[in-house]
Amino acid sequence: MTPSARTGDVRDLLLAEPGATHVTVLPGAAVQPQGDVVEADVTREAVDGVLGALRELRIDRSGGVTLETIDTTLSDLADAAEEEVPGDPNDAIVWDELVARTGEDSRLSIGYQAFLTIACVLAAIGGVTDSPVTVVGAMVLGPEFGPLAAVAVGIVLRRGDLVRRGALALGAGFPLAMLVTALAAIVFDATGLLSTSALDNLQQTDFIYEVGWFSLIVALLAGAAGMLALTSAKSASLVGVFISVTTVPAAAFASVALVEGRYDEALGSALQLVVNVVGIVVAAVAVLMLSRRRTARGRGLRRLSAG
């Protein structure tokens, strides 16, 4: 919604933008608060600039701005608008959209904690039974990609709220999940399902607690791939699985090894977790900083509504 006094400014802004088309003005359409609604289709690479201009007009404070992805558009005007702005469709970053996505995914919620805890317990079972398939199942459940991405975005944009939110989700979420995993290990041990001898002949899952240069390399690759998927609007679900291979199993195995008195392996797993978390964040920050330096941005329509 835009106040009626600002509708002309918003309209002129969109008409002057080469990457905007299908500009529509609906006078008096907004009821609470009262005002007008202005809509336009904006190419992905132009969205960031348009949002910045709308903030300068204080539309985000006196009205509201809604961003919606358009999957398919059949329009010569839309094609022409995309051609007007150079760049590749996969390279554009809409920073406000990125902040909103990472901020939402990084909350320390009951759902987040439940998924992380179940993932750790499942990874522990996969580790002690030497079952890579079970470990992969745990990686599918791991939700820690959101907080890691939030920390990286917060560092690059100097948004302390994002850094704090992501750090809280990681700093509180993992210890609680590891505590529950340790309690589960105690139960498994008491019922005879687990013994320290079961950890002597692990061949398929020993990568979890063996820290080396490849641990850091995998973490860096995971962080870069995850942030590229997030910023290019690609599906981040499979990348999240890749990232979980470096975090959830290490956290889970550290708990089990500690319960069984295998302190070297517990320390190795904990160190693996720390190295991987730091590596992921460092790589994600590097990708974002390089993205901010690019002058060419990608294409892809967004429906922008000041209403």
Coordinates of C-alpha atoms in Angstrom, one line a residue:
M1 CA 0.0 0.0 0.0
T2 CA 1.2 3.5 -0.8
P3 CA -0.3 6.7 0.7
S4 CA -2.1 8.6 -2.0
A5 CA 0.3 11.5 -1.7
R6 CA 3.2 9.2 -2.7
T7 CA 1.4 7.2 -5.4
G8 CA 2.6 9.5 -8.2
D9 CA 6.3 9.2 -7.0
V10 CA 6.0 5.4 -6.9
R11 CA 4.3 5.3 -10.4
D12 CA 7.0 7.5 -11.9
L13 CA 9.8 5.4 -10.3
L14 CA 8.4 2.2 -11.8
L15 CA 7.8 3.8 -15.2
A16 CA 11.4 5.1 -15.3
E17 CA 12.8 1.7 -14.5
P18 CA 13.8 -0.2 -17.7
G19 CA 13.4 -3.5 -15.9
A20 CA 9.8 -2.9 -14.8
T21 CA 6.7 -3.5 -16.9
H22 CA 3.0 -4.1 -16.5
V23 CA 2.7 -1.1 -14.1
T24 CA -0.8 -1.0 -12.6
V25 CA -2.3 1.7 -10.3
L26 CA -5.4 0.9 -8.2
P27 CA -6.6 4.2 -6.6
G28 CA -8.3 3.7 -3.3
A29 CA -7.9 0.0 -3.3
A30 CA -6.2 -0.1 0.1
V31 CA -8.6 0.0 3.1
Q32 CA -6.5 -0.5 6.2
P33 CA -4.6 1.7 6.1
Q34 CA -6.2 3.8 3.4
G35 CA -4.3 4.4 0.2
D36 CA -3.6 3.2 -3.2
V37 CA -2.1 -0.1 -4.6
V38 CA 0.7 0.0 -7.2
E39 CA 1.8 -3.2 -8.9
A40 CA 4.5 -4.0 -11.4
D41 CA 6.5 -6.9 -12.8
V42 CA 10.2 -6.2 -12.2
T43 CA 13.1 -8.2 -13.6
R44 CA 15.1 -9.9 -10.9
E45 CA 18.3 -7.9 -11.4
A46 CA 16.3 -4.6 -11.0
V47 CA 14.5 -5.6 -7.8
D48 CA 17.2 -4.6 -5.4
G49 CA 17.4 -1.1 -6.8
V50 CA 13.7 -0.6 -6.9
L51 CA 13.3 -1.7 -3.3
G52 CA 16.1 0.7 -2.3
A53 CA 14.3 3.6 -4.1
L54 CA 11.0 2.7 -2.4
R55 CA 12.7 2.7 1.0
E56 CA 14.0 6.2 0.2
L57 CA 10.4 7.2 -0.4
R58 CA 9.6 5.6 3.0
I59 CA 7.0 3.4 1.5
D60 CA 8.0 0.6 3.8
R61 CA 7.1 2.8 6.7
S62 CA 4.1 4.7 5.5
G63 CA 2.7 1.8 3.5
G64 CA 4.0 -1.6 2.6
V65 CA 5.9 -3.5 -0.1
T66 CA 5.2 -7.1 -1.1
L67 CA 7.5 -9.2 -3.3
E68 CA 6.2 -12.2 -5.1
T69 CA 7.9 -14.6 -7.5
I70 CA 6.3 -15.1 -10.9
D71 CA 7.0 -18.6 -12.3
T72 CA 5.7 -18.1 -15.8
T73 CA 4.9 -14.9 -17.8
L74 CA 3.8 -14.8 -21.4
S75 CA 4.5 -11.3 -22.5
D76 CA 6.6 -9.6 -25.1
L77 CA 6.9 -6.6 -22.8
A78 CA 8.2 -8.7 -20.0
D79 CA 10.8 -10.3 -22.4
A80 CA 11.8 -6.8 -23.5
A81 CA 12.2 -5.6 -19.9
E82 CA 14.5 -8.6 -19.2
E83 CA 16.6 -7.8 -22.2
E84 CA 17.0 -4.2 -21.1
V85 CA 18.9 -5.2 -18.1
P86 CA 22.1 -7.2 -18.6
G87 CA 23.1 -10.3 -16.6
D88 CA 22.4 -13.9 -16.0
P89 CA 19.2 -15.0 -14.3
N90 CA 21.0 -17.1 -11.8
D91 CA 23.4 -14.4 -10.6
A92 CA 21.0 -11.8 -9.2
I93 CA 20.7 -11.4 -5.5
V94 CA 17.6 -9.7 -4.0
W95 CA 19.1 -8.8 -0.6
D96 CA 15.8 -8.0 1.1
E97 CA 14.5 -11.4 0.0
L98 CA 17.7 -13.1 1.2
V99 CA 17.5 -11.4 4.6
A100 CA 13.8 -12.5 5.0
R101 CA 14.5 -16.1 4.0
T102 CA 17.5 -16.5 6.3
G103 CA 15.9 -14.7 9.1
E104 CA 12.9 -16.9 9.1
D105 CA 14.9 -20.2 8.7
S106 CA 17.2 -19.3 11.6
R107 CA 14.7 -19.0 14.4
L108 CA 15.2 -21.3 17.4
S109 CA 11.8 -22.8 17.3
I110 CA 10.3 -26.0 18.6
G111 CA 10.2 -27.4 15.1
Y112 CA 13.8 -26.5 14.4
Q113 CA 15.0 -28.1 17.7
A114 CA 12.9 -31.2 17.1
F115 CA 14.3 -31.8 13.6
L116 CA 17.8 -31.2 14.8
T117 CA 17.4 -33.5 17.8
I118 CA 15.9 -36.3 15.7
A119 CA 18.6 -35.9 13.1
C120 CA 21.3 -36.2 15.8
V121 CA 19.8 -39.3 17.3
L122 CA 19.3 -40.9 13.9
A123 CA 22.9 -40.0 13.0
A124 CA 24.1 -41.6 16.2
I125 CA 22.3 -44.8 15.4
G126 CA 23.8 -44.7 11.9
G127 CA 27.3 -44.1 13.3
V128 CA 27.3 -46.9 15.9
T129 CA 25.8 -49.4 13.4
D130 CA 28.2 -48.3 10.7
S131 CA 25.2 -47.5 8.4
P132 CA 25.8 -44.8 5.8
V133 CA 22.2 -45.0 4.7
T134 CA 21.0 -44.1 8.2
V135 CA 23.5 -41.2 8.4
V136 CA 22.2 -39.9 5.1
G137 CA 18.6 -40.1 6.5
A138 CA 19.8 -37.9 9.4
M139 CA 21.4 -35.4 7.0
V140 CA 18.0 -35.0 5.2
L141 CA 16.4 -33.9 8.5
G142 CA 19.2 -31.5 9.6
P143 CA 17.8 -27.9 9.6
E144 CA 21.1 -26.1 10.5
F145 CA 21.6 -24.6 7.0
G146 CA 19.3 -21.8 7.9
P147 CA 21.1 -20.5 11.0
L148 CA 24.5 -20.9 9.2
A149 CA 23.3 -18.8 6.3
A150 CA 21.8 -16.2 8.6
V151 CA 25.2 -15.8 10.4
A152 CA 26.9 -15.3 7.0
V153 CA 24.4 -12.9 5.7
G154 CA 24.5 -11.0 9.0
I155 CA 28.3 -10.7 8.8
V156 CA 28.3 -9.4 5.2
L157 CA 25.4 -6.9 5.7
R158 CA 26.5 -6.0 9.3
R159 CA 23.1 -7.1 10.6
G160 CA 23.8 -8.0 14.2
D161 CA 20.2 -9.3 14.7
L162 CA 20.8 -12.0 12.0
V163 CA 24.1 -13.0 13.5
R164 CA 22.7 -13.3 17.0
R165 CA 19.6 -15.2 15.8
G166 CA 21.7 -17.7 13.8
A167 CA 24.3 -18.1 16.6
L168 CA 21.6 -18.7 19.1
A169 CA 20.0 -21.4 17.0
L170 CA 23.4 -23.1 16.6
G171 CA 24.8 -22.4 20.0
A172 CA 21.6 -23.6 21.9
G173 CA 20.3 -26.1 19.3
F174 CA 23.3 -28.3 19.0
P175 CA 24.1 -28.7 22.7
L176 CA 20.5 -29.6 23.5
A177 CA 20.4 -32.1 20.6
M178 CA 23.7 -33.6 21.7
L179 CA 22.4 -33.9 25.3
V180 CA 19.3 -35.8 24.2
T181 CA 21.6 -37.9 21.9
A182 CA 23.8 -38.7 24.9
L183 CA 20.8 -39.7 27.0
A184 CA 19.6 -41.9 24.2
A185 CA 23.1 -43.5 24.1
I186 CA 22.9 -44.2 27.8
V187 CA 19.6 -45.9 27.3
F188 CA 21.0 -47.9 24.4
D189 CA 23.9 -48.9 26.5
A190 CA 21.8 -49.9 29.5
T191 CA 19.5 -52.1 27.3
G192 CA 22.5 -53.8 25.6
L193 CA 21.9 -52.2 22.2
L194 CA 25.2 -50.3 22.4
S195 CA 28.6 -51.1 23.7
T196 CA 32.0 -49.6 23.3
S197 CA 33.1 -52.6 21.3
A198 CA 30.6 -51.6 18.6
L199 CA 32.7 -48.5 18.0
D200 CA 35.9 -50.5 17.3
N201 CA 35.2 -51.6 13.8
L202 CA 33.6 -48.7 12.1
Q203 CA 34.7 -48.6 8.4
Q204 CA 31.9 -46.7 6.6
T205 CA 31.4 -43.9 9.1
D206 CA 34.8 -43.2 10.5
F207 CA 35.0 -40.0 8.5
I208 CA 32.8 -38.5 11.2
Y209 CA 35.5 -38.2 13.8
E210 CA 38.7 -38.2 11.7
V211 CA 39.6 -34.5 11.3
G212 CA 41.9 -33.6 8.4
W213 CA 42.4 -31.1 5.6
F214 CA 39.6 -32.7 3.7
S215 CA 37.3 -31.9 6.6
L216 CA 37.9 -28.2 6.0
I217 CA 37.8 -28.5 2.2
V218 CA 34.4 -30.2 2.4
A219 CA 33.1 -27.6 4.8
L220 CA 34.3 -24.8 2.5
L221 CA 32.7 -26.4 -0.5
A222 CA 29.5 -27.0 1.4
G223 CA 29.3 -23.4 2.5
A224 CA 29.9 -22.1 -1.0
A225 CA 27.4 -24.4 -2.6
G226 CA 24.8 -23.7 0.0
M227 CA 25.0 -19.9 -0.3
L228 CA 25.1 -20.1 -4.1
A229 CA 22.0 -22.2 -4.1
L230 CA 20.3 -19.7 -1.7
T231 CA 21.3 -16.5 -3.5
S232 CA 20.5 -17.9 -7.0
A233 CA 17.0 -18.9 -6.0
K234 CA 17.8 -22.6 -6.6
S235 CA 16.4 -25.3 -4.4
A236 CA 18.6 -25.4 -1.3
S237 CA 17.1 -28.7 0.1
L238 CA 19.7 -31.0 -1.5
V239 CA 22.5 -28.5 -0.6
G240 CA 21.3 -28.6 2.9
V241 CA 21.8 -32.4 2.9
F242 CA 25.4 -31.8 1.8
I243 CA 25.9 -29.3 4.5
S244 CA 24.5 -31.7 7.1
V245 CA 27.1 -34.3 6.3
T246 CA 29.6 -32.0 8.0
T247 CA 27.7 -31.1 11.1
V248 CA 24.9 -33.4 12.3
P249 CA 26.9 -36.7 12.3
A250 CA 29.8 -35.1 14.1
A251 CA 27.6 -33.7 16.8
A252 CA 25.8 -37.0 17.3
F253 CA 29.0 -39.1 17.3
A254 CA 30.6 -36.8 19.8
S255 CA 27.8 -37.5 22.3
V256 CA 27.9 -41.3 21.8
A257 CA 31.7 -41.5 22.1
L258 CA 31.7 -39.4 25.2
V259 CA 29.1 -41.7 26.9
E260 CA 31.2 -44.7 26.0
G261 CA 34.4 -43.1 27.4
R262 CA 36.1 -42.9 24.0
Y263 CA 37.3 -39.4 24.6
D264 CA 39.7 -39.1 21.7
E265 CA 36.9 -39.9 19.2
A266 CA 34.6 -37.6 21.1
L267 CA 37.1 -34.8 20.9
G268 CA 37.7 -35.5 17.2
S269 CA 34.0 -35.3 16.5
A270 CA 33.6 -32.1 18.4
L271 CA 36.6 -30.6 16.6
Q272 CA 35.1 -31.8 13.3
L273 CA 31.9 -30.0 14.1
V274 CA 33.7 -26.7 15.0
V275 CA 35.9 -26.8 11.9
N276 CA 33.0 -27.5 9.7
V277 CA 30.7 -24.8 11.1
V278 CA 33.5 -22.2 10.8
G279 CA 34.4 -23.4 7.3
I280 CA 30.8 -23.2 6.1
V281 CA 30.3 -19.7 7.4
V282 CA 33.7 -18.5 6.0
A283 CA 32.9 -19.8 2.6
A284 CA 29.3 -18.5 2.6
V285 CA 30.6 -15.0 3.6
A286 CA 33.2 -15.1 0.8
V287 CA 30.5 -16.0 -1.8
L288 CA 28.2 -13.1 -0.5
M289 CA 31.1 -10.6 -0.6
L290 CA 32.0 -11.6 -4.2
S291 CA 28.3 -11.3 -5.1
R292 CA 28.1 -7.8 -3.8
R293 CA 31.0 -6.8 -5.9
R294 CA 29.5 -8.0 -9.2
T295 CA 28.0 -5.3 -11.4
A296 CA 26.1 -7.6 -13.6
R297 CA 23.0 -9.2 -12.1
G298 CA 20.6 -11.9 -13.2
R299 CA 17.2 -11.8 -14.6
G300 CA 13.8 -13.3 -13.6
L301 CA 10.5 -11.6 -13.0
R302 CA 9.3 -10.5 -9.6
R303 CA 5.8 -9.2 -8.9
L304 CA 6.2 -6.1 -6.8
S305 CA 3.2 -4.6 -5.1
A306 CA 3.4 -1.3 -3.1
G307 CA 0.2 -2.1 -1.3

